[in-house]
Amino acid sequence: MKVASSMSLFLATLAVNLHRYGSCRAFSSLSGRLVSSAAAAKGSRDSAFLADDGDGKVSPSYQSRWLSRHATTVLSATVAEQTSAEAVEEDLPTNESDDELLRLRHTSAHVMAMAVQQVFPEAQVTIGPWIDNGFYYDFFFPETTDAETGETVPSRKLTDQDLKQIKKRMDKIIGADHPIIREEVTREEAVQRINDIGEPFKLEILESIKTEPITIYKIGNEWWDLCAGPHVESTGKLPKKAIALQSVAGAYWRGDENREMLQRIYATAWKDPGQLKRYKKMMQEAKKRDHRVLGKKLDLFSIQVS
């Protein structure tokens, strides 16, 4: 077996040429575009760039000529694309620059947790912070027992369809415009409330809180969590069409592989649907510029058998 050397030589030459432009940030984008252009050349005289001449070698001089023909055009297009994406990113608010956005995301996390427990009553909540582009919440789904058969039911694995159900319930909670109520309680009362609802993870969280009194935030009188805030005044302040549930991932409780495996729901939230649309566009553009996606999609990397 021999590995075709064309692409490795190409990328090595590409790296050297990129230093002339002094743009590390554009490397992934530019390399992806150049590789894409090379792949599009299949069937033309440029296809020799991706195919060896029978002995696994490609003329370096040919590569140099190919780069000189294509680099300027591709670089110009890439820089324009990169500039457009950065403009979109700069146009979007951040948690640091917009306190209202941070509050909105924090309350959205609580609403999502409430929705999950309404749709799946066996779910136990752990932590749910805001993050750069939205928020996440970690849930534990224990094994349950079928009421009719008495058989053990394995812990639930969340699906895309489940996320749709959860989002639908979130919209209902938002539409109800429940007030967000801050309450201070003693440590002893917090322990009692946690035991009453049977959520052991909350007890561990409570143990890590060293200050008193203990603060909790309630969504109306229907749901609550240990929390320091901040939040919006009511669920009706949340723009339901600017919130999107994105994906589910696994995470160990406290990052300890010997502890329970949790399911983490990632979501994004913005102040209006227009911001959400721009964020999604930015993510799509970033994915298109990912050279790993391009390489796999275009089948650019291969092993030749002789």
mmCIF file of N, CA and C in Angstrom, residues 49-126:
data_model
loop_
_atom_site.group_PDB
_atom_site.id
_atom_site.type_symbol
_atom_site.label_atom_id
_atom_site.label_comp_id
_atom_site.label_asym_id
_atom_site.label_seq_id
_atom_site.Cartn_x
_atom_site.Cartn_y
_atom_site.Cartn_z
ATOM 1 N N PHE A 49 -3.222 17.545 -10.197
ATOM 2 C CA PHE A 49 -2.744 18.007 -8.896
ATOM 3 C C PHE A 49 -3.086 17.012 -7.787
ATOM 4 N N LEU A 50 -4.236 16.321 -7.962
ATOM 5 C CA LEU A 50 -4.689 15.401 -6.926
ATOM 6 C C LEU A 50 -4.350 13.957 -7.250
ATOM 7 N N ALA A 51 -3.749 13.707 -8.391
ATOM 8 C CA ALA A 51 -3.439 12.331 -8.789
ATOM 9 C C ALA A 51 -1.952 12.200 -9.053
ATOM 10 N N ASP A 52 -1.365 11.092 -8.608
ATOM 11 C CA ASP A 52 0.069 10.948 -8.856
ATOM 12 C C ASP A 52 0.302 10.412 -10.265
ATOM 13 N N ASP A 53 1.536 10.364 -10.680
ATOM 14 C CA ASP A 53 1.852 9.963 -12.040
ATOM 15 C C ASP A 53 2.261 8.494 -12.133
ATOM 16 N N GLY A 54 1.873 7.728 -11.126
ATOM 17 C CA GLY A 54 2.180 6.301 -11.161
ATOM 18 C C GLY A 54 3.243 5.904 -10.173
ATOM 19 N N ASP A 55 4.068 6.869 -9.750
ATOM 20 C CA ASP A 55 5.109 6.520 -8.780
ATOM 21 C C ASP A 55 4.901 7.256 -7.462
ATOM 22 N N GLY A 56 3.662 7.822 -7.263
ATOM 23 C CA GLY A 56 3.348 8.476 -6.001
ATOM 24 C C GLY A 56 3.898 9.869 -5.879
ATOM 25 N N LYS A 57 4.415 10.477 -6.963
ATOM 26 C CA LYS A 57 5.026 11.797 -6.877
ATOM 27 C C LYS A 57 4.245 12.805 -7.714
ATOM 28 N N VAL A 58 4.240 14.021 -7.235
ATOM 29 C CA VAL A 58 3.619 15.124 -7.958
ATOM 30 C C VAL A 58 4.649 16.225 -8.103
ATOM 31 N N SER A 59 4.684 16.847 -9.252
ATOM 32 C CA SER A 59 5.688 17.884 -9.518
ATOM 33 C C SER A 59 5.474 19.096 -8.607
ATOM 34 N N PRO A 60 6.463 19.436 -7.771
ATOM 35 C CA PRO A 60 6.342 20.642 -6.934
ATOM 36 C C PRO A 60 6.144 21.897 -7.758
ATOM 37 N N SER A 61 6.762 21.949 -8.929
ATOM 38 C CA SER A 61 6.620 23.145 -9.759
ATOM 39 C C SER A 61 5.179 23.298 -10.230
ATOM 40 N N TYR A 62 4.525 22.140 -10.479
ATOM 41 C CA TYR A 62 3.125 22.226 -10.886
ATOM 42 C C TYR A 62 2.269 22.753 -9.740
ATOM 43 N N GLN A 63 2.561 22.272 -8.523
ATOM 44 C CA GLN A 63 1.822 22.753 -7.364
ATOM 45 C C GLN A 63 2.003 24.257 -7.207
ATOM 46 N N SER A 64 3.201 24.736 -7.389
ATOM 47 C CA SER A 64 3.475 26.157 -7.244
ATOM 48 C C SER A 64 2.673 26.965 -8.248
ATOM 49 N N ARG A 65 2.634 26.467 -9.508
ATOM 50 C CA ARG A 65 1.869 27.179 -10.535
ATOM 51 C C ARG A 65 0.377 27.166 -10.200
ATOM 52 N N TRP A 66 -0.090 25.999 -9.668
ATOM 53 C CA TRP A 66 -1.507 25.886 -9.316
ATOM 54 C C TRP A 66 -1.864 26.891 -8.223
ATOM 55 N N LEU A 67 -1.004 26.990 -7.210
ATOM 56 C CA LEU A 67 -1.260 27.921 -6.121
ATOM 57 C C LEU A 67 -1.270 29.358 -6.618
ATOM 58 N N SER A 68 -0.323 29.695 -7.473
ATOM 59 C CA SER A 68 -0.238 31.074 -7.951
ATOM 60 C C SER A 68 -1.475 31.446 -8.753
ATOM 61 N N ARG A 69 -2.053 30.459 -9.482
ATOM 62 C CA ARG A 69 -3.254 30.735 -10.269
ATOM 63 C C ARG A 69 -4.479 30.910 -9.387
ATOM 64 N N HIS A 70 -4.569 30.079 -8.322
ATOM 65 C CA HIS A 70 -5.810 30.020 -7.563
ATOM 66 C C HIS A 70 -5.785 30.766 -6.244
ATOM 67 N N ALA A 71 -4.626 30.981 -5.655
ATOM 68 C CA ALA A 71 -4.576 31.518 -4.286
ATOM 69 C C ALA A 71 -5.202 32.893 -4.170
ATOM 70 N N THR A 72 -4.903 33.796 -5.132
ATOM 71 C CA THR A 72 -5.392 35.163 -5.032
ATOM 72 C C THR A 72 -6.906 35.216 -5.056
ATOM 73 N N THR A 73 -7.501 34.489 -6.006
ATOM 74 C CA THR A 73 -8.959 34.480 -6.118
ATOM 75 C C THR A 73 -9.609 33.902 -4.879
ATOM 76 N N VAL A 74 -9.077 32.747 -4.444
ATOM 77 C CA VAL A 74 -9.670 32.085 -3.290
ATOM 78 C C VAL A 74 -9.473 32.899 -2.026
ATOM 79 N N LEU A 75 -8.293 33.513 -1.874
ATOM 80 C CA LEU A 75 -8.042 34.314 -0.684
ATOM 81 C C LEU A 75 -9.010 35.486 -0.621
ATOM 82 N N SER A 76 -9.246 36.141 -1.752
ATOM 83 C CA SER A 76 -10.148 37.287 -1.769
ATOM 84 C C SER A 76 -11.550 36.878 -1.359
ATOM 85 N N ALA A 77 -12.007 35.745 -1.903
ATOM 86 C CA ALA A 77 -13.347 35.263 -1.561
ATOM 87 C C ALA A 77 -13.427 34.870 -0.096
ATOM 88 N N THR A 78 -12.350 34.242 0.391
ATOM 89 C CA THR A 78 -12.339 33.789 1.776
ATOM 90 C C THR A 78 -12.335 34.956 2.744
ATOM 91 N N VAL A 79 -11.520 35.960 2.468
ATOM 92 C CA VAL A 79 -11.455 37.130 3.336
ATOM 93 C C VAL A 79 -12.812 37.821 3.384
ATOM 94 N N ALA A 80 -13.476 37.934 2.217
ATOM 95 C CA ALA A 80 -14.795 38.562 2.178
ATOM 96 C C ALA A 80 -15.793 37.772 3.017
ATOM 97 N N GLU A 81 -15.722 36.447 2.881
ATOM 98 C CA GLU A 81 -16.623 35.571 3.631
ATOM 99 C C GLU A 81 -16.350 35.675 5.124
ATOM 100 N N GLN A 82 -15.044 35.683 5.466
ATOM 101 C CA GLN A 82 -14.653 35.781 6.871
ATOM 102 C C GLN A 82 -15.108 37.112 7.458
ATOM 103 N N THR A 83 -14.932 38.188 6.703
ATOM 104 C CA THR A 83 -15.327 39.513 7.168
ATOM 105 C C THR A 83 -16.820 39.582 7.402
ATOM 106 N N SER A 84 -17.587 38.965 6.488
ATOM 107 C CA SER A 84 -19.041 38.947 6.629
ATOM 108 C C SER A 84 -19.452 38.210 7.896
ATOM 109 N N ALA A 85 -18.821 37.055 8.150
ATOM 110 C CA ALA A 85 -19.155 36.263 9.334
ATOM 111 C C ALA A 85 -18.795 37.018 10.606
ATOM 112 N N GLU A 86 -17.641 37.695 10.586
ATOM 113 C CA GLU A 86 -17.217 38.441 11.771
ATOM 114 C C GLU A 86 -18.155 39.619 12.020
ATOM 115 N N ALA A 87 -18.662 40.223 10.935
ATOM 116 C CA ALA A 87 -19.589 41.342 11.092
ATOM 117 C C ALA A 87 -20.867 40.878 11.769
ATOM 118 N N VAL A 88 -21.349 39.684 11.376
ATOM 119 C CA VAL A 88 -22.544 39.121 11.999
ATOM 120 C C VAL A 88 -22.286 38.862 13.466
ATOM 121 N N GLU A 89 -21.106 38.288 13.773
ATOM 122 C CA GLU A 89 -20.764 37.973 15.152
ATOM 123 C C GLU A 89 -20.673 39.239 16.000
ATOM 124 N N GLU A 90 -20.051 40.270 15.464
ATOM 125 C CA GLU A 90 -19.901 41.520 16.204
ATOM 126 C C GLU A 90 -21.243 42.206 16.410
ATOM 127 N N ASP A 91 -22.194 41.949 15.521
ATOM 128 C CA ASP A 91 -23.500 42.583 15.610
ATOM 129 C C ASP A 91 -24.358 41.968 16.711
ATOM 130 N N LEU A 92 -24.024 40.747 17.161
ATOM 131 C CA LEU A 92 -24.812 40.063 18.178
ATOM 132 C C LEU A 92 -24.356 40.469 19.577
ATOM 133 N N PRO A 93 -25.298 40.649 20.502
ATOM 134 C CA PRO A 93 -24.928 41.020 21.870
ATOM 135 C C PRO A 93 -24.296 39.836 22.609
ATOM 136 N N THR A 94 -23.617 40.124 23.709
ATOM 137 C CA THR A 94 -23.002 39.096 24.533
ATOM 138 C C THR A 94 -23.511 39.208 25.965
ATOM 139 N N ASN A 95 -23.261 38.170 26.748
ATOM 140 C CA ASN A 95 -23.647 38.207 28.163
ATOM 141 C C ASN A 95 -22.959 39.354 28.892
ATOM 142 N N GLU A 96 -21.719 39.627 28.492
ATOM 143 C CA GLU A 96 -20.946 40.675 29.156
ATOM 144 C C GLU A 96 -21.446 42.079 28.805
ATOM 145 N N SER A 97 -21.933 42.237 27.586
ATOM 146 C CA SER A 97 -22.339 43.569 27.136
ATOM 147 C C SER A 97 -23.828 43.846 27.341
ATOM 148 N N ASP A 98 -24.599 42.815 27.634
ATOM 149 C CA ASP A 98 -26.056 42.978 27.704
ATOM 150 C C ASP A 98 -26.624 42.191 28.883
ATOM 151 N N ASP A 99 -26.890 42.883 29.977
ATOM 152 C CA ASP A 99 -27.402 42.227 31.184
ATOM 153 C C ASP A 99 -28.780 41.624 30.957
ATOM 154 N N GLU A 100 -29.573 42.257 30.130
ATOM 155 C CA GLU A 100 -30.912 41.739 29.835
ATOM 156 C C GLU A 100 -30.822 40.369 29.150
ATOM 157 N N LEU A 101 -29.860 40.230 28.237
ATOM 158 C CA LEU A 101 -29.669 38.961 27.545
ATOM 159 C C LEU A 101 -29.256 37.872 28.526
ATOM 160 N N LEU A 102 -28.355 38.200 29.441
ATOM 161 C CA LEU A 102 -27.913 37.223 30.439
ATOM 162 C C LEU A 102 -29.091 36.759 31.290
ATOM 163 N N ARG A 103 -29.919 37.686 31.750
ATOM 164 C CA ARG A 103 -31.090 37.337 32.558
ATOM 165 C C ARG A 103 -32.050 36.456 31.766
ATOM 166 N N LEU A 104 -32.233 36.834 30.516
ATOM 167 C CA LEU A 104 -33.134 36.078 29.643
ATOM 168 C C LEU A 104 -32.668 34.627 29.507
ATOM 169 N N ARG A 105 -31.370 34.446 29.313
ATOM 170 C CA ARG A 105 -30.830 33.091 29.148
ATOM 171 C C ARG A 105 -30.925 32.285 30.439
ATOM 172 N N HIS A 106 -30.681 32.944 31.561
ATOM 173 C CA HIS A 106 -30.744 32.246 32.849
ATOM 174 C C HIS A 106 -32.175 31.784 33.126
ATOM 175 N N THR A 107 -33.141 32.657 32.901
ATOM 176 C CA THR A 107 -34.540 32.279 33.113
ATOM 177 C C THR A 107 -34.975 31.210 32.114
ATOM 178 N N SER A 108 -34.480 31.291 30.891
ATOM 179 C CA SER A 108 -34.805 30.268 29.887
ATOM 180 C C SER A 108 -34.333 28.896 30.339
ATOM 181 N N ALA A 109 -33.173 28.848 30.997
ATOM 182 C CA ALA A 109 -32.657 27.573 31.511
ATOM 183 C C ALA A 109 -33.611 27.003 32.547
ATOM 184 N N HIS A 110 -34.114 27.852 33.456
ATOM 185 C CA HIS A 110 -35.067 27.388 34.468
ATOM 186 C C HIS A 110 -36.364 26.905 33.821
ATOM 187 N N VAL A 111 -36.836 27.651 32.837
ATOM 188 C CA VAL A 111 -38.074 27.260 32.152
ATOM 189 C C VAL A 111 -37.879 25.913 31.454
ATOM 190 N N MET A 112 -36.721 25.705 30.849
ATOM 191 C CA MET A 112 -36.463 24.418 30.198
ATOM 192 C C MET A 112 -36.460 23.289 31.217
ATOM 193 N N ALA A 113 -35.827 23.516 32.379
ATOM 194 C CA ALA A 113 -35.789 22.476 33.413
ATOM 195 C C ALA A 113 -37.194 22.158 33.901
ATOM 196 N N MET A 114 -37.996 23.175 34.095
ATOM 197 C CA MET A 114 -39.388 22.962 34.501
ATOM 198 C C MET A 114 -40.139 22.164 33.443
ATOM 199 N N ALA A 115 -39.933 22.506 32.187
ATOM 200 C CA ALA A 115 -40.604 21.799 31.090
ATOM 201 C C ALA A 115 -40.183 20.336 31.043
ATOM 202 N N VAL A 116 -38.885 20.061 31.222
ATOM 203 C CA VAL A 116 -38.400 18.677 31.208
ATOM 204 C C VAL A 116 -39.076 17.864 32.300
ATOM 205 N N GLN A 117 -39.192 18.441 33.500
ATOM 206 C CA GLN A 117 -39.792 17.693 34.609
ATOM 207 C C GLN A 117 -41.300 17.555 34.465
ATOM 208 N N GLN A 118 -41.918 18.453 33.717
ATOM 209 C CA GLN A 118 -43.345 18.278 33.442
ATOM 210 C C GLN A 118 -43.585 17.191 32.401
ATOM 211 N N VAL A 119 -42.730 17.152 31.397
ATOM 212 C CA VAL A 119 -42.871 16.138 30.340
ATOM 213 C C VAL A 119 -42.391 14.769 30.829
ATOM 214 N N PHE A 120 -41.294 14.768 31.595
ATOM 215 C CA PHE A 120 -40.713 13.520 32.107
ATOM 216 C C PHE A 120 -40.555 13.650 33.627
ATOM 217 N N PRO A 121 -41.582 13.309 34.391
ATOM 218 C CA PRO A 121 -41.581 13.525 35.849
ATOM 219 C C PRO A 121 -40.441 12.830 36.592
ATOM 220 N N GLU A 122 -39.859 11.794 36.018
ATOM 221 C CA GLU A 122 -38.771 11.098 36.707
ATOM 222 C C GLU A 122 -37.448 11.855 36.654
ATOM 223 N N ALA A 123 -37.358 12.875 35.801
ATOM 224 C CA ALA A 123 -36.108 13.615 35.625
ATOM 225 C C ALA A 123 -35.722 14.362 36.897
ATOM 226 N N GLN A 124 -34.429 14.339 37.197
ATOM 227 C CA GLN A 124 -33.888 15.103 38.322
ATOM 228 C C GLN A 124 -32.945 16.162 37.775
ATOM 229 N N VAL A 125 -33.057 17.387 38.282
ATOM 230 C CA VAL A 125 -32.228 18.476 37.777
ATOM 231 C C VAL A 125 -30.939 18.579 38.588
ATOM 232 N N THR A 126 -29.896 19.060 37.931
ATOM 233 C CA THR A 126 -28.630 19.298 38.623
ATOM 234 C C THR A 126 -28.260 20.774 38.464
#
